[in-house]
């Protein structure tokens, strides 16, 4: 039986969020009940309402907080990166690293969009759009500088994010490749896909070497 931890305070709210994240990941939003959530945390079902108004509110908060974390941490990863190539490498490394460690949040943010009410759905889509625009801006700057050759900006943006997020379906800690090797493999896939034929992934143009 779960230990009763009380029904007030930030400790309980954090426990509710962690339990909700796990239960939604394991059983799905529709299958999880508030009674089940309360039992997992160790409080009475009625005590949940000291912290959340509805199950829908909990789902929306979990997804929006996840994407806000994604945006905030991306900005930090891109800090001081000057060229489009440097910024794209940083984007890839950040996205891959983040998704290696936040599998539950990523899965719920993608699979439970259908469970959001219209207002919450629109808020989440707007946040996702802001993240996608950060990548689109990097690609657009590279196209303007002549270091990226992209046929369609939106297609490239969606394709790169899908490629990078795909590791959530197969990555397992302690596998054959190190984290660094997996990041390097994704960097090479992305850079080779957007740079002009014959260009170096280090950022040079065809026929040019890259500076040491």
CSV table of C-alpha atoms in Angstrom, one decimal:
chain,number,residue,atom,x,y,z
A,1,UNK,CA,0.0,0.0,0.0
A,2,UNK,CA,1.2,3.5,-0.8
A,3,UNK,CA,2.5,5.5,2.1
A,4,UNK,CA,0.2,8.4,3.1
A,5,UNK,CA,2.2,11.6,2.6
A,6,UNK,CA,-0.4,14.2,3.5
A,7,UNK,CA,-2.6,16.2,1.3
A,8,UNK,CA,-1.0,19.7,1.3
A,9,UNK,CA,2.1,21.3,0.1
A,10,UNK,CA,4.5,21.2,-2.9
A,11,UNK,CA,5.8,17.7,-2.0
A,12,UNK,CA,2.4,16.2,-2.5
A,13,UNK,CA,1.9,18.1,-5.8
A,14,UNK,CA,5.2,16.8,-7.1
A,15,UNK,CA,4.2,13.3,-6.1
A,16,UNK,CA,0.9,13.7,-7.9
A,17,UNK,CA,2.7,14.8,-11.1
A,18,UNK,CA,5.2,12.0,-11.0
A,19,UNK,CA,2.6,9.4,-10.3
A,20,UNK,CA,0.3,10.9,-13.0
A,21,UNK,CA,3.1,10.9,-15.5
A,22,UNK,CA,3.9,7.2,-14.9
A,23,UNK,CA,0.3,6.1,-14.8
A,24,UNK,CA,-0.6,7.9,-18.1
A,25,UNK,CA,2.5,6.5,-19.7
A,26,UNK,CA,1.8,3.0,-18.6
A,27,UNK,CA,-2.0,2.9,-19.0
A,28,UNK,CA,-3.0,5.8,-21.1
A,29,UNK,CA,-4.9,9.0,-20.1
A,30,UNK,CA,-8.4,7.5,-20.6
A,31,UNK,CA,-7.7,4.4,-18.5
A,32,UNK,CA,-6.1,6.3,-15.6
A,33,UNK,CA,-8.7,7.3,-12.9
A,34,UNK,CA,-8.2,9.9,-10.2
A,35,UNK,CA,-9.0,7.3,-7.6
A,36,UNK,CA,-6.1,5.2,-9.0
A,37,UNK,CA,-3.9,8.3,-8.9
A,38,UNK,CA,-4.8,9.1,-5.3
A,39,UNK,CA,-4.1,5.6,-4.2
A,40,UNK,CA,-0.7,5.7,-5.9
A,41,UNK,CA,0.2,8.9,-4.1
A,42,UNK,CA,-1.2,7.7,-0.8
A,43,UNK,CA,-3.9,10.3,-0.2
A,44,UNK,CA,-7.7,10.2,-0.2
A,45,UNK,CA,-9.3,10.9,-3.6
A,46,UNK,CA,-11.0,14.0,-2.4
A,47,UNK,CA,-7.6,15.4,-1.3
A,48,UNK,CA,-6.5,15.5,-5.0
A,49,UNK,CA,-8.7,18.5,-5.4
A,50,UNK,CA,-6.5,20.5,-3.1
A,51,UNK,CA,-3.9,20.3,-5.9
A,52,UNK,CA,-5.7,19.8,-9.3
A,53,UNK,CA,-9.1,20.6,-10.5
A,54,UNK,CA,-9.5,17.9,-13.1
A,55,UNK,CA,-7.6,15.0,-14.7
A,56,UNK,CA,-7.6,17.1,-17.9
A,57,UNK,CA,-5.8,19.9,-16.1
A,58,UNK,CA,-3.2,17.5,-14.9
A,59,UNK,CA,-2.6,16.2,-18.5
A,60,UNK,CA,-2.4,19.7,-19.9
A,61,UNK,CA,0.0,20.9,-17.3
A,62,UNK,CA,2.3,17.9,-17.7
A,63,UNK,CA,2.5,18.4,-21.5
A,64,UNK,CA,2.8,22.2,-21.4
A,65,UNK,CA,5.5,22.0,-18.7
A,66,UNK,CA,7.4,19.5,-20.8
A,67,UNK,CA,7.4,21.7,-23.9
A,68,UNK,CA,8.3,24.8,-21.8
A,69,UNK,CA,11.3,22.9,-20.4
A,70,UNK,CA,12.2,21.9,-23.9
A,71,UNK,CA,12.1,25.5,-25.1
A,72,UNK,CA,14.0,26.9,-22.1
A,73,UNK,CA,16.7,24.3,-22.3
A,74,UNK,CA,17.1,24.7,-26.0
A,75,UNK,CA,17.8,28.4,-25.6
A,76,UNK,CA,20.5,27.6,-23.2
A,77,UNK,CA,22.0,25.0,-25.6
A,78,UNK,CA,22.0,27.5,-28.4
A,79,UNK,CA,23.6,30.3,-26.4
A,80,UNK,CA,26.8,31.6,-27.9
A,81,UNK,CA,26.5,29.4,-31.0
A,82,UNK,CA,27.1,31.8,-33.9
A,83,UNK,CA,26.9,30.0,-37.3
A,84,UNK,CA,24.0,28.1,-38.7
A,85,UNK,CA,26.1,24.9,-38.7
A,86,UNK,CA,27.1,25.4,-35.0
A,87,UNK,CA,23.5,26.1,-34.1
A,88,UNK,CA,22.2,23.0,-36.0
A,89,UNK,CA,24.7,20.8,-34.3
A,90,UNK,CA,23.7,22.2,-31.0
A,91,UNK,CA,20.0,21.7,-31.7
A,92,UNK,CA,20.6,18.0,-32.7
A,93,UNK,CA,22.8,17.3,-29.7
A,94,UNK,CA,20.3,18.9,-27.3
A,95,UNK,CA,17.2,17.2,-28.8
A,96,UNK,CA,18.8,13.8,-28.8
A,97,UNK,CA,20.1,14.2,-25.2
A,98,UNK,CA,16.8,15.5,-23.9
A,99,UNK,CA,14.8,12.7,-25.5
A,100,UNK,CA,17.1,10.1,-24.1
A,101,UNK,CA,16.2,11.0,-20.6
A,102,UNK,CA,12.6,12.2,-20.8
A,103,UNK,CA,10.9,9.3,-22.6
A,104,UNK,CA,7.7,9.4,-20.6
A,105,UNK,CA,7.1,13.1,-21.1
A,106,UNK,CA,7.9,12.9,-24.8
A,107,UNK,CA,5.6,9.9,-25.3
A,108,UNK,CA,2.7,11.5,-23.5
A,109,UNK,CA,3.2,14.8,-25.3
A,110,UNK,CA,2.9,13.0,-28.7
A,111,UNK,CA,0.4,10.2,-27.9
A,112,UNK,CA,-2.1,12.1,-25.7
A,113,UNK,CA,-2.6,15.2,-27.9
A,114,UNK,CA,-5.9,13.6,-28.9
A,115,UNK,CA,-7.0,13.6,-25.3
A,116,UNK,CA,-6.7,17.3,-24.8
A,117,UNK,CA,-9.7,19.6,-24.8
A,118,UNK,CA,-9.7,22.2,-27.6
A,119,UNK,CA,-8.4,25.1,-25.6
A,120,UNK,CA,-5.6,23.0,-24.1
A,121,UNK,CA,-4.8,21.4,-27.5
A,122,UNK,CA,-4.4,24.9,-29.1
A,123,UNK,CA,-2.1,26.0,-26.3
A,124,UNK,CA,0.1,22.9,-26.7
A,125,UNK,CA,0.2,23.2,-30.5
A,126,UNK,CA,1.3,26.8,-30.1
A,127,UNK,CA,4.2,25.8,-27.9
A,128,UNK,CA,5.2,23.0,-30.3
A,129,UNK,CA,5.1,25.5,-33.1
A,130,UNK,CA,7.5,27.8,-31.2
A,131,UNK,CA,10.0,24.9,-30.8
A,132,UNK,CA,9.7,24.0,-34.5
A,133,UNK,CA,10.3,27.6,-35.5
A,134,UNK,CA,13.6,27.6,-33.6
A,135,UNK,CA,14.8,24.8,-35.9
A,136,UNK,CA,13.2,26.4,-39.0
A,137,UNK,CA,15.0,29.7,-38.2
A,138,UNK,CA,18.4,27.9,-38.0
A,139,UNK,CA,17.7,26.2,-41.4
A,140,UNK,CA,16.5,29.4,-42.9
A,141,UNK,CA,19.6,31.3,-41.8
A,142,UNK,CA,21.8,28.5,-43.3
A,143,UNK,CA,19.9,28.8,-46.6
A,144,UNK,CA,20.5,32.5,-46.6
A,145,UNK,CA,24.2,32.0,-46.0
A,146,UNK,CA,24.4,29.4,-48.7
A,147,UNK,CA,25.6,26.6,-46.3
A,148,UNK,CA,22.3,24.7,-46.4
A,149,UNK,CA,20.5,23.4,-49.4
A,150,UNK,CA,16.9,22.7,-48.4
A,151,UNK,CA,14.1,22.1,-50.9
A,152,UNK,CA,11.2,22.9,-48.6
A,153,UNK,CA,11.8,24.5,-45.2
A,154,UNK,CA,8.7,23.1,-43.5
A,155,UNK,CA,9.2,19.6,-44.8
A,156,UNK,CA,12.9,19.7,-43.6
A,157,UNK,CA,11.9,21.0,-40.2
A,158,UNK,CA,9.3,18.3,-39.6
A,159,UNK,CA,11.5,15.6,-41.1
A,160,UNK,CA,14.5,16.4,-38.8
A,161,UNK,CA,12.4,16.6,-35.7
A,162,UNK,CA,10.7,13.2,-36.6
A,163,UNK,CA,14.2,11.7,-37.2
A,164,UNK,CA,15.6,12.9,-33.9
A,165,UNK,CA,12.5,12.0,-31.8
A,166,UNK,CA,12.4,8.6,-33.3
A,167,UNK,CA,15.2,7.4,-31.0
A,168,UNK,CA,12.6,7.2,-28.2
A,169,UNK,CA,11.2,4.1,-29.8
A,170,UNK,CA,14.5,2.2,-29.7
A,171,UNK,CA,17.0,3.8,-27.3
A,172,UNK,CA,17.8,1.9,-24.2
A,173,UNK,CA,20.5,3.0,-21.6
A,174,UNK,CA,23.5,0.7,-21.5
A,175,UNK,CA,23.2,-0.4,-25.1
A,176,UNK,CA,25.9,-0.9,-27.7
A,177,UNK,CA,26.6,2.7,-28.4
A,178,UNK,CA,27.5,5.5,-26.1
A,179,UNK,CA,25.4,8.6,-25.8
A,180,UNK,CA,28.1,10.6,-27.6
A,181,UNK,CA,28.2,8.1,-30.5
A,182,UNK,CA,24.4,8.3,-30.9
A,183,UNK,CA,24.5,12.1,-30.9
A,184,UNK,CA,27.4,12.0,-33.5
A,185,UNK,CA,25.4,9.6,-35.7
A,186,UNK,CA,22.4,11.9,-35.7
A,187,UNK,CA,24.5,15.0,-36.3
A,188,UNK,CA,26.0,13.4,-39.4
A,189,UNK,CA,22.5,12.3,-40.7
A,190,UNK,CA,21.0,15.7,-40.2
A,191,UNK,CA,24.0,17.7,-41.5
A,192,UNK,CA,24.5,15.5,-44.6
A,193,UNK,CA,20.8,15.9,-45.4
A,194,UNK,CA,20.8,19.7,-45.5
A,195,UNK,CA,24.2,20.6,-46.8
A,196,UNK,CA,24.9,21.1,-50.5
A,197,UNK,CA,26.3,18.1,-52.3
A,198,UNK,CA,30.1,17.9,-51.7
A,199,UNK,CA,30.1,20.3,-48.8
A,200,UNK,CA,31.8,19.3,-45.6
A,201,UNK,CA,29.7,18.7,-42.5
A,202,UNK,CA,32.2,21.0,-40.8
A,203,UNK,CA,30.6,23.9,-42.5
A,204,UNK,CA,32.7,24.4,-45.7
A,205,UNK,CA,31.3,25.0,-49.2
A,206,UNK,CA,32.0,22.6,-52.1
A,207,UNK,CA,35.6,22.9,-53.1
A,208,UNK,CA,36.6,24.6,-49.8
A,209,UNK,CA,38.3,23.2,-46.8
A,210,UNK,CA,37.2,23.9,-43.3
A,211,UNK,CA,39.3,26.0,-41.0
A,212,UNK,CA,41.1,24.4,-38.1
